[in-house]
Coordinates of C-alpha atoms in Angstrom, one line a residue:
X697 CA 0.0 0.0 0.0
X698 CA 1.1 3.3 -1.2
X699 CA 1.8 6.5 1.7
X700 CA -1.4 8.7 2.1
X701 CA -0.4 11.9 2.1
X702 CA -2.3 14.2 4.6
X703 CA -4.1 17.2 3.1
X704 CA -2.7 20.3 2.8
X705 CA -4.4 22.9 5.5
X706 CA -6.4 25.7 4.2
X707 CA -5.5 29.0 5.1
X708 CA -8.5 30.8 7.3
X709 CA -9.6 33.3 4.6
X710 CA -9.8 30.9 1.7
X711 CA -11.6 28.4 4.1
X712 CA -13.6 30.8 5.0
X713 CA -14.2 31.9 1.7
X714 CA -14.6 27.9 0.9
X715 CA -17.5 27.8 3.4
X716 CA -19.2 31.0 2.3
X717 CA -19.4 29.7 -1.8
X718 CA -21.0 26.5 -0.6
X719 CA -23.8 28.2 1.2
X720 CA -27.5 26.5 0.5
X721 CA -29.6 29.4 -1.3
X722 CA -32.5 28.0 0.6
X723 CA -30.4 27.9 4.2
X724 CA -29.5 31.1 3.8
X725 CA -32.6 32.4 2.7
X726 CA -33.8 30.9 6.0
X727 CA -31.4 32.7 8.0
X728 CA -32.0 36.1 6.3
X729 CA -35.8 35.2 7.2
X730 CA -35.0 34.9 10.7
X731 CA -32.9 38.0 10.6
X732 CA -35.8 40.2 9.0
X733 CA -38.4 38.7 11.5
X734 CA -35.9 40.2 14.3
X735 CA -36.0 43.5 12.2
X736 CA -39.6 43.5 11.4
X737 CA -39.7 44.0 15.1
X738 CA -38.6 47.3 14.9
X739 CA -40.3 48.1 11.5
X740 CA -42.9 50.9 11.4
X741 CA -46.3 48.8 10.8
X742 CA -47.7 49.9 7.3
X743 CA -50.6 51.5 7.1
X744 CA -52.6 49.1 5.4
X745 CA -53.2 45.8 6.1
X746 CA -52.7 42.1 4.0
X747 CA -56.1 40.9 5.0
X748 CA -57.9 43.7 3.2
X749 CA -60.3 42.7 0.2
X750 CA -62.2 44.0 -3.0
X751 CA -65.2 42.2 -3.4
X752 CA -67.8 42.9 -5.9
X753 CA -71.3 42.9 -5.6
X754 CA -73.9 40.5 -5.9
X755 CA -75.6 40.7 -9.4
X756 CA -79.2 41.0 -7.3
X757 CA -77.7 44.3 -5.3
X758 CA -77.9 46.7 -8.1
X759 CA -77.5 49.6 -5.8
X760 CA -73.8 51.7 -5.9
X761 CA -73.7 53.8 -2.5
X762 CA -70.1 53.5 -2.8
X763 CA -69.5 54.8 -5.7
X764 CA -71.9 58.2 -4.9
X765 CA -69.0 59.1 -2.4
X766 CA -66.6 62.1 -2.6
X767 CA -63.9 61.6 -4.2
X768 CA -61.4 62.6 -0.7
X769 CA -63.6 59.3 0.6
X770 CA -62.8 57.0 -1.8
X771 CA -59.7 57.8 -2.1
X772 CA -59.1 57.3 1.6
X773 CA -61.3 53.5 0.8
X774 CA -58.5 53.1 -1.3
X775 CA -55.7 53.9 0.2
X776 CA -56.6 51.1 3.1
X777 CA -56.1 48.4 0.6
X778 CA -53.2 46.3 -0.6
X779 CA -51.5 47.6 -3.9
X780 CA -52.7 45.0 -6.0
X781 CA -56.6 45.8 -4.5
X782 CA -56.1 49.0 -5.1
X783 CA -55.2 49.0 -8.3
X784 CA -58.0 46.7 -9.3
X785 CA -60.8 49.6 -8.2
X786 CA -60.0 51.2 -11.8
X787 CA -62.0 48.2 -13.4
X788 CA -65.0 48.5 -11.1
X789 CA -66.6 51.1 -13.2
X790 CA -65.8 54.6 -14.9
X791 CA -66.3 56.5 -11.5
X792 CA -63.6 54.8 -9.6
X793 CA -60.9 54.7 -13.2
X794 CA -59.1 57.7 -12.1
X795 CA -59.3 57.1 -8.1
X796 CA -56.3 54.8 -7.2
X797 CA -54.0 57.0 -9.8
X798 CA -55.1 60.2 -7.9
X799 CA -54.7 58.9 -5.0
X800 CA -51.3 59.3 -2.6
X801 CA -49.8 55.4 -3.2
X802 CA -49.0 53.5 -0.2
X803 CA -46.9 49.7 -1.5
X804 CA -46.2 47.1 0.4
X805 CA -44.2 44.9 -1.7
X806 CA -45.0 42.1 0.6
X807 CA -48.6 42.2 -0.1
X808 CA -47.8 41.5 -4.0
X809 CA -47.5 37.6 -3.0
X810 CA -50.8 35.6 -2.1
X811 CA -52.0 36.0 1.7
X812 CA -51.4 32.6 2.2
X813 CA -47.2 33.0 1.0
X814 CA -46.3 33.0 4.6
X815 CA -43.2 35.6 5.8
X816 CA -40.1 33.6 3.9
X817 CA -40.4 34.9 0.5
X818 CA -39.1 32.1 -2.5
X819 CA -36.5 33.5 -4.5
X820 CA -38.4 33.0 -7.8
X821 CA -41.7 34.9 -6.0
X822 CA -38.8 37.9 -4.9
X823 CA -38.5 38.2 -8.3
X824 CA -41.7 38.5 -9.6
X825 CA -42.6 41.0 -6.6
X826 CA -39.2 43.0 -7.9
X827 CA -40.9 42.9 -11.4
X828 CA -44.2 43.9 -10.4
X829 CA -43.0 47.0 -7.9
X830 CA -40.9 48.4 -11.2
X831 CA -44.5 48.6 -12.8
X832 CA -46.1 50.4 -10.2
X833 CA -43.8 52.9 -9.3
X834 CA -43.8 53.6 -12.9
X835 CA -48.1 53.8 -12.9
X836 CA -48.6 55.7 -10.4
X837 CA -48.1 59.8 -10.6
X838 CA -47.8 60.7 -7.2
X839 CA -47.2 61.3 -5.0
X840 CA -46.3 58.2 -2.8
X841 CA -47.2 58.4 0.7
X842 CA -45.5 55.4 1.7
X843 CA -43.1 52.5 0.3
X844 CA -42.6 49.6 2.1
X845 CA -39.8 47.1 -0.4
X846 CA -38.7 44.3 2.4
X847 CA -38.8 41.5 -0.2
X848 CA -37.6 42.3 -3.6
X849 CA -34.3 41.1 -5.2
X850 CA -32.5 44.6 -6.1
X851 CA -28.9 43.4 -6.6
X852 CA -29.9 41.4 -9.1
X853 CA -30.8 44.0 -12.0
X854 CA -28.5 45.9 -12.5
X855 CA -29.1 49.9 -11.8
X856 CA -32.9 49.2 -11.0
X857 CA -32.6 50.5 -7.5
X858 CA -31.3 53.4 -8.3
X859 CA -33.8 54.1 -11.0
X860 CA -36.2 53.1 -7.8
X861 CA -34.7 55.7 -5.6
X862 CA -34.7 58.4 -8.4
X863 CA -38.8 57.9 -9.0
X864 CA -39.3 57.4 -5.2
X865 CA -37.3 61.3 -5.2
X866 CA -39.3 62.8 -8.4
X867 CA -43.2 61.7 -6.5
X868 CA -42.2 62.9 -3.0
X869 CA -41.7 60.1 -1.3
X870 CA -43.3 60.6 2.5
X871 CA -42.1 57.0 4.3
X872 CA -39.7 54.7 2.9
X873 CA -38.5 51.0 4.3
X874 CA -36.2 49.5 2.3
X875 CA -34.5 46.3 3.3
X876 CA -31.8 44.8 1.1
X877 CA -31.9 41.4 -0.3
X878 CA -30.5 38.4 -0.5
X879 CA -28.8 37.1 1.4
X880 CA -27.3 39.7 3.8
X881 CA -23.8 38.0 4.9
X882 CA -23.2 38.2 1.0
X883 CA -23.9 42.1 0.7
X884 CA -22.3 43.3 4.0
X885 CA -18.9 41.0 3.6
X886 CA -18.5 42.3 -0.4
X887 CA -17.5 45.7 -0.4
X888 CA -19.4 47.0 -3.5
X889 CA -22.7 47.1 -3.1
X890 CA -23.5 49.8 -1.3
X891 CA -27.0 51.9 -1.0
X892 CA -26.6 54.3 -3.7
X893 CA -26.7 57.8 -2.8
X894 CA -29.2 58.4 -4.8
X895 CA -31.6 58.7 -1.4
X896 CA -30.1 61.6 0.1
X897 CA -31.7 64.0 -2.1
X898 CA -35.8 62.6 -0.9
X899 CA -36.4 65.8 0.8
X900 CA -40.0 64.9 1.4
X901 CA -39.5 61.8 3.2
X902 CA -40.8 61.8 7.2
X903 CA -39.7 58.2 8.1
X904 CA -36.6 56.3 6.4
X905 CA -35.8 52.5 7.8
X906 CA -32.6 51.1 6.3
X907 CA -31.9 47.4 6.9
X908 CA -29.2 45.2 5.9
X909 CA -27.2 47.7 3.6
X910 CA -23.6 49.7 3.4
X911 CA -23.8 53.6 4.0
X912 CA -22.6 55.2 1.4
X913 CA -19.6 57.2 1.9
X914 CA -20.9 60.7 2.4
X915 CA -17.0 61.9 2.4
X916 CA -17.1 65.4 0.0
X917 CA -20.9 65.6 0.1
X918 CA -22.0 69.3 -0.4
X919 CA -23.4 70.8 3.3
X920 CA -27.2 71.4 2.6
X921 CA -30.3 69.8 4.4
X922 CA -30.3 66.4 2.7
X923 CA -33.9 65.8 5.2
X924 CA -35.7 68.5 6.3
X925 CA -39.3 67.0 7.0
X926 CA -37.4 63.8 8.3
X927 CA -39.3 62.9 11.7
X928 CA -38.2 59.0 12.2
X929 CA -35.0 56.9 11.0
X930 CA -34.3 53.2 11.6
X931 CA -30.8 51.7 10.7
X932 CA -31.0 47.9 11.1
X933 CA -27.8 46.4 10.6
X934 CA -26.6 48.9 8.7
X935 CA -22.4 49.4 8.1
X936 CA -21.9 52.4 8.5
X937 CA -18.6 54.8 10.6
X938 CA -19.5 57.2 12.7
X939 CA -18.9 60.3 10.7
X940 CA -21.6 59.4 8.2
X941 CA -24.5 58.3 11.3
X942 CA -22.9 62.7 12.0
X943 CA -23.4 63.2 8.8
X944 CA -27.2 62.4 8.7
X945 CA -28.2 63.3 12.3
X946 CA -26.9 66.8 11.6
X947 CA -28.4 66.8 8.5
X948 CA -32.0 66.2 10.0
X949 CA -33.1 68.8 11.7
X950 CA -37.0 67.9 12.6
X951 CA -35.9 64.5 13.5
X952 CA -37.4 63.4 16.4
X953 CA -37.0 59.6 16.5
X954 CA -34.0 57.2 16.0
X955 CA -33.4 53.5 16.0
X956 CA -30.5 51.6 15.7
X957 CA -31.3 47.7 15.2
X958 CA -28.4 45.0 15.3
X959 CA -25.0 47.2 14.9
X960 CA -22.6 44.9 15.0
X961 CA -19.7 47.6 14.3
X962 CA -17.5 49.5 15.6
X963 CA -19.4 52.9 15.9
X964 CA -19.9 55.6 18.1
X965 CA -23.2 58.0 19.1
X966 CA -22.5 61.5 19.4
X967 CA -26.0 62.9 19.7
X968 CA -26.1 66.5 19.3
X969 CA -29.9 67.4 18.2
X970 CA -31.9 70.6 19.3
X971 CA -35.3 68.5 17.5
X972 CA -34.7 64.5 18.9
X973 CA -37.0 62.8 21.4
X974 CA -36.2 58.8 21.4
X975 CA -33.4 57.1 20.9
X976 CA -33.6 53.3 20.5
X977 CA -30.8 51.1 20.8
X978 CA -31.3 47.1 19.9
X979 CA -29.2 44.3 20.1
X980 CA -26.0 47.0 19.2
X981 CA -22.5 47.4 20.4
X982 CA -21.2 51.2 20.7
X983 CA -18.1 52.1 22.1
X984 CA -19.6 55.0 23.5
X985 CA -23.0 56.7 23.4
X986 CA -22.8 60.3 24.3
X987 CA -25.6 62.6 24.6
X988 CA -24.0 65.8 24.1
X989 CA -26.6 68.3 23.5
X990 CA -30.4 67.1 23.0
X991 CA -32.6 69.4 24.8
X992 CA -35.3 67.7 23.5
X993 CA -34.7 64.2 24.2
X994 CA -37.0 62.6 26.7
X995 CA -36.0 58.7 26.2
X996 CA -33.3 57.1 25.9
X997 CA -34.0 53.0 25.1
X998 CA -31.0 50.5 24.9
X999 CA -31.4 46.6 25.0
X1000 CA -29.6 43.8 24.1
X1001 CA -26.0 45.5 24.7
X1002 CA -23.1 43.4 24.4
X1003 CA -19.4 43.7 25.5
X1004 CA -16.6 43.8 22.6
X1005 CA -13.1 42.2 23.2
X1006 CA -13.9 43.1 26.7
X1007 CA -14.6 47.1 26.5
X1008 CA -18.1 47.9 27.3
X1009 CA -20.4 50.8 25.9
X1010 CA -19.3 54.1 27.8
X1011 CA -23.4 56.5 28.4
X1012 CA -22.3 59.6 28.8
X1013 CA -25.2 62.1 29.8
X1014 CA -24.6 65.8 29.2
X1015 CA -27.0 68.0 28.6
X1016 CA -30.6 66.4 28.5
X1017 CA -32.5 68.6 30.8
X1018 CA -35.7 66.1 29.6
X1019 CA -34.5 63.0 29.8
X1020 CA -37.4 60.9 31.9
X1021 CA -37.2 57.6 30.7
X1022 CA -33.5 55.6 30.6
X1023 CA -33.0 52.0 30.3
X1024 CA -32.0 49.0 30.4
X1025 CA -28.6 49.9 32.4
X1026 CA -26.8 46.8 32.4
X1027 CA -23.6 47.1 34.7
X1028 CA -22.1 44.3 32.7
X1029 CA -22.4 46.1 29.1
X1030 CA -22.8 49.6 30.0
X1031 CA -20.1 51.9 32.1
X1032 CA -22.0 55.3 32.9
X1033 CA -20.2 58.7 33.0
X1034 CA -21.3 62.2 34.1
X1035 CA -19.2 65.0 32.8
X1036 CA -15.3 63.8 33.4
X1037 CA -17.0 60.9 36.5
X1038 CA -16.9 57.7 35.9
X1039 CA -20.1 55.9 37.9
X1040 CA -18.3 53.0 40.0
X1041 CA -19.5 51.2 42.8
X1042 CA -19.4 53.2 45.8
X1043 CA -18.5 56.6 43.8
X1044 CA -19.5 59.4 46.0
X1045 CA -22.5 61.1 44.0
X1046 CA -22.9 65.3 43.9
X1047 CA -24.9 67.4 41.5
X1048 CA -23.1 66.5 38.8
X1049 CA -22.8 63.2 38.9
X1050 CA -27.1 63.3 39.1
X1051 CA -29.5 62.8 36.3
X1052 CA -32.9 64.8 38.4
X1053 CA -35.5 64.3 35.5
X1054 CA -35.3 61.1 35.2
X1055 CA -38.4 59.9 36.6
X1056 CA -38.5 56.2 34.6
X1057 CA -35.4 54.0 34.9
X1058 CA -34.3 50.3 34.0
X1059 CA -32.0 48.2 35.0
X1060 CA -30.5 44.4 34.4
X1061 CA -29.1 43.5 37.2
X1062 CA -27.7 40.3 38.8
X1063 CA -28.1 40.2 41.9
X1064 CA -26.3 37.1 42.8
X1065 CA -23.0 38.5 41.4
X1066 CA -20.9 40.6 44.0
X1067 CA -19.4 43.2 41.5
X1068 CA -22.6 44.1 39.3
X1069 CA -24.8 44.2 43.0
X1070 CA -22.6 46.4 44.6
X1071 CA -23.4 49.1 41.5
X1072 CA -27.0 49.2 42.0
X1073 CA -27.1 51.5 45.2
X1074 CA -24.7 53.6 43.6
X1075 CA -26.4 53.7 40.4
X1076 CA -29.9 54.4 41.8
X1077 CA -28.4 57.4 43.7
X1078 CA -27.4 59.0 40.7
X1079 CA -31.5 59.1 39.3
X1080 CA -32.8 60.6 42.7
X1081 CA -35.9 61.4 41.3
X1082 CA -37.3 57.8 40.0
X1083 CA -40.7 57.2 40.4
X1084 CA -41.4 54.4 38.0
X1085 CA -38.5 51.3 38.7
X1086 CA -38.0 48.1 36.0
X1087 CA -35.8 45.7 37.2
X1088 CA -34.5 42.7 34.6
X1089 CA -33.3 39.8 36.8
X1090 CA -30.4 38.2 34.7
X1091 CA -29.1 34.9 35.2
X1092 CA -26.1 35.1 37.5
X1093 CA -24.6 31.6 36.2
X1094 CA -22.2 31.3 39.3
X1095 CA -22.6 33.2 41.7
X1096 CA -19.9 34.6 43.7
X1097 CA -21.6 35.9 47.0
X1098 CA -24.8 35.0 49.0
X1099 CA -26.1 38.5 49.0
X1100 CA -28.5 38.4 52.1
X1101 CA -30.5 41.4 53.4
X1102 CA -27.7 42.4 55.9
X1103 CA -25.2 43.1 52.3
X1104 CA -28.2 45.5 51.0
X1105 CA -28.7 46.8 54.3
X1106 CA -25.0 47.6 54.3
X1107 CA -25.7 50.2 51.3
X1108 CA -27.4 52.6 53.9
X1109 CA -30.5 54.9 52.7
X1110 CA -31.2 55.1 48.7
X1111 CA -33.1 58.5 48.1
X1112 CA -35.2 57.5 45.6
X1113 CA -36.6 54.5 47.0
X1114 CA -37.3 55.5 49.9
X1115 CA -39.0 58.8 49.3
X1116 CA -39.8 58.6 45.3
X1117 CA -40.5 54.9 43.7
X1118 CA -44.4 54.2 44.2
X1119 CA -43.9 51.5 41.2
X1120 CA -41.7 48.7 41.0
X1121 CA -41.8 46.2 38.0
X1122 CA -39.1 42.8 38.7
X1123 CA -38.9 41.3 35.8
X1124 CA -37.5 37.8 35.0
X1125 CA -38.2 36.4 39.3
X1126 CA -36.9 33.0 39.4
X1127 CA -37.4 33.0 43.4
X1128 CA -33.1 32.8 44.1
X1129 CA -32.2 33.6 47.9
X1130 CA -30.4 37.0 46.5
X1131 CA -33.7 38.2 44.7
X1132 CA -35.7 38.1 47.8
X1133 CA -33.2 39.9 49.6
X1134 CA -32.7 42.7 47.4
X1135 CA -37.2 42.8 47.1
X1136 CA -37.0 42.6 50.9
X1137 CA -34.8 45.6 51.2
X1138 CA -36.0 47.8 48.9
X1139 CA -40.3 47.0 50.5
X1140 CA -38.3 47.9 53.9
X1141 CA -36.7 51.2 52.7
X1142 CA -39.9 52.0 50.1
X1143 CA -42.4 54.9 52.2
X1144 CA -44.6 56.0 49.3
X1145 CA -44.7 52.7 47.2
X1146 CA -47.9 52.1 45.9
X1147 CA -47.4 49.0 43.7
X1148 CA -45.0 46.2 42.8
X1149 CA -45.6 44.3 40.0
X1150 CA -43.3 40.5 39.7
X1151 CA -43.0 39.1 36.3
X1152 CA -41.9 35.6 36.8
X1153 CA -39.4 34.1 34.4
X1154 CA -40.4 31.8 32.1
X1155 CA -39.6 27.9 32.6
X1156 CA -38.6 28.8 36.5
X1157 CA -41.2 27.3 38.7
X1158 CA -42.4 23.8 38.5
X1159 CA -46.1 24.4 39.2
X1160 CA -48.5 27.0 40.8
X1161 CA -47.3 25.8 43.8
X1162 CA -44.0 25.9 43.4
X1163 CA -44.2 29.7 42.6
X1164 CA -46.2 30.6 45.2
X1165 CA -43.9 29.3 48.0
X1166 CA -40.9 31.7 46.6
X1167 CA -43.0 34.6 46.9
X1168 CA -45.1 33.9 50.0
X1169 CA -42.3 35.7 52.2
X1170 CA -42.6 39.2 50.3
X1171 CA -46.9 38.8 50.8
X1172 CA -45.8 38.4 54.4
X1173 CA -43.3 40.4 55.4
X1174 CA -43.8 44.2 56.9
X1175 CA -43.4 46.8 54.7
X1176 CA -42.9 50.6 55.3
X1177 CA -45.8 51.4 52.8
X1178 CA -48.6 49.6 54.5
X1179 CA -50.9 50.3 51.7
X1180 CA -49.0 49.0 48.7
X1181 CA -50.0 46.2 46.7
X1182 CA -48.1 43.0 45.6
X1183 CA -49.0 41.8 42.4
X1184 CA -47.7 38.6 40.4
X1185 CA -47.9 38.0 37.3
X1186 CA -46.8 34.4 36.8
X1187 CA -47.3 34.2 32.4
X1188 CA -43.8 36.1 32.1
X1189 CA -43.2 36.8 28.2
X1190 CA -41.9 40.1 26.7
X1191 CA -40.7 43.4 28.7
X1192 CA -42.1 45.2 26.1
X1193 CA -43.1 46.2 22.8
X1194 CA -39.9 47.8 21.1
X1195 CA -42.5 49.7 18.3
X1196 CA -44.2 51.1 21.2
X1197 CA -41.1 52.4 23.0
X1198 CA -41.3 55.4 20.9
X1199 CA -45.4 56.2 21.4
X1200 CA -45.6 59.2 23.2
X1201 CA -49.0 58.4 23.8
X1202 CA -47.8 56.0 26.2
X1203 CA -46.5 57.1 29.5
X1204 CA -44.0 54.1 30.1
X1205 CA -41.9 53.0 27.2
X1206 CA -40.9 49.6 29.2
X1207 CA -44.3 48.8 30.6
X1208 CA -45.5 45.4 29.1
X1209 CA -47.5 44.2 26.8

């Protein structure tokens, strides 16, 4: 028998390269599916919906009412319906002909497929939606009151979305969501396909969402308003530096709403604004996020922070003299700063060091680890004027103290709970020893709480019973506010609804569903 020779290794790049050509279309459709469900969290909800239907009439109804309407109402009838419902009201009869072309056009390229299609869209159906959106944009006059393209196939044909974005300019495009496909891992690792520029002259638009693209480089761009009516921007996984996320916030000067979904890059948040209220931060890494000047600004959101090659995302507060909602601080991602102060545990606070309008805060904490315990007294002292308190129990893996009352009592008298907090929401109770010692503290030190709400976390508790017997010590137990209420909530689920975060309608942007 002859020698086998072993294989030569494969350098990393061309075995990564190796692994990236052999891809399954249909695998990684299915993992740009699950990435754009994660995203469609976030999305604006269109305005119409995929369930809505043209039906015509019986042949034994004879009677039009309809069609006696103004023409503002039917062209508000229209507008409710998918595109391809809409369009079909121009065959009902020579009244309605003109109604769906004079009529502001709201697409959903989405609702192209048949209401049955499902979410995952087939490549060879992307491709007849990308066919069928170049035909209506081209129909329809204007103006467009709002473009939703999450499922057509753009790279393919070549210059087609920026013949898109050019027509989307010319009708005065109001809303715009435009999600890049395919696959996404393909257009973010190549480095030339990037959203053409085209979109920074849609001076009419009022709400952009970008997902899954490359910034383009706005390096030597000529300084004028690219966005003046722009009220709401969304950049899901977007790759983008710093300078150009500058470039468009200070380019924007009615914006009151950003979201930043799944930034997986270096980048950092400089937000100086005189117009912004809510900033959303999901499932991102920044090396810092500094609120410089936003006199506007009343919420600041982050979730799902991660740590990168060990450095954590550095909050700096400056000058936010509205700022009343913050959260989720998470001691393990996030390092807060005031001014030149660093917040660590035990740092003495003063006026500076104190966020006062702040009346809404969130916080992961594990209370089971020593180090990120220990920053919670010192961290509620900074926001002395809470009144609203969310608390996300994280898993504490291995613990390394048993954190009993006697450590909290240690932490001596915390302002805000004991003369502002009248709710308390602990989210994610799975009944540990170092939970109920830090609930047990805080209903001892609490004189004006009025309620405290525990979410239990999902999969913890073996029955009814078992749940009950965790919390039966906090029901009774004396607390300073005689009156408050304990209540449980045992179905766990969401913390809350990340589209509603930004609803100003709604008092509590972390309140649940």
């Amino acid at each position: 028998m002859g020698t086998r020779v072993p294989p030569v290794p494969m350098d990393p790049a061309a075995a990564a390269k190796s692994r990236r050509d052999r891809h399954d279309p249909d695998e990684m459709e299915g993992l740009f599916s699950r990435m754009l469900s994660r995203t469609r969290n976030v999305l604006p909800d269109p305005p119409v919906s995929v369930d809505g239907r043209l039906f015509a009439h019986l042949p034994h109804d004879f009677v039009d009412c309809i069609s006696r309407l103004p023409d503002v109402l039917l062209g508000n009838i229209v507008s409710r319906l998918p595109v391809k419902e809409a369009a079909r009201t121009a065959a009902l009869s020579r009244r309605w002909r003109g109604v769906w072309r004079s009529t502001p056009l709201v697409l959903v390229d989405s609702h192209i497929l048949p209401a049955d299609a499902g979410t995952a869209v087939a490549r060879a159906d992307a491709r007849r939606i990308t066919s069928a959106v170049s035909r209506i944009l081209a129909a329809h006059p204007g103006p467009f009151r709002c473009v939703h393209l999450t499922s057509s196939y753009m790279e393919e044909f070549d210059g087609l979305l920026r013949r898109w974005l050019q027509i989307l300019a010319d009708k005065g495009i109001e809303e715009l969501i435009l999600i890049n496909r395919p696959m996404p891992l393909g257009c973010l690792l190549r480095s030339t396909f990037f959203l053409p520029s085209t979109f920074l002259g849609m001076t009419t638009l009022t709400c952009l969402y970008l997902g899954l693209w490359k910034f383009p480089d706005t390096t030597g761009v000529k300084r004028v308003t690219f966005f003046p009516n722009l009220r709401e921007l969304g950049l899901c996984t977007v790759l983008m530096e710093s300078k150009d996320l500058d470039f468009i916030l200070d380019r924007s000067p009615v914006l009151e709403t950003l979201c930043v979904e799944s930034n997986i890059f270096k980048l950092g948040l400089r937000l100086v604004s005189q117009s912004i209220r809510c900033v959303k931060i999901i499932l991102s890494f920044f090396e810092e996020i500094a609120v410089v000047d936003a006199p506007c600004l009343e919420r600041l959101i982050l979730s799902g922070g991660w740590t990168k090659d060990g450095v954590c995302t550095k909050v700096k507060i400056g000058h936010a003299p509205k700022l009343h909602s913050l959260g989720y601080l998470d001691s393990e991602n996030h390092v807060l700063e005031f001014g030149n102060t660093v917040i660590k545990a035990g740092t003495k606070t003063s006026p500076s060091t104190m966020v006062p309008s702040v009346r809404i805060l969130a916080l992961e904490v594990r209370c089971g680890v020593r180090s990120y315990a220990k920053m919670i007294p010192t961290v509620l002292r900074c926001f002395p004027n809470v009144e609203t308190l969310h608390i996300m129990s994280g898993e504490t893996g291995q613990p390394s103290g048993k954190h009993n009352l006697e450590f909290w009592n240690e932490s001596g008298t915390i302002k805000c709970i004991r003369s502002c907090i009248k709710l308390l929401v602990f989210h994610d109770f799975r009944g540990d020893r170092s939970e109920l010692a830090f609930l047990k503290f805080f209903f001892k030190s609490a004189l004006v709480l009025e309620e405290a709400l525990i979410v239990m976390a999902n999969g913890s508790f073996t029955s009814m019973e078992d749940m009950l017997s965790k919390v039966k010590p906090l029901g009774s137990m004396k607390r300073a506010s005689s009156d408050s209420t304990i209540t449980i909530n045992p179905q766990g689920g969401s913390i809350w609804n990340f589209k509603k975060a930004s609803d100003f309608s709604l008092c509590d942007p972390f309140a649940n569903d």
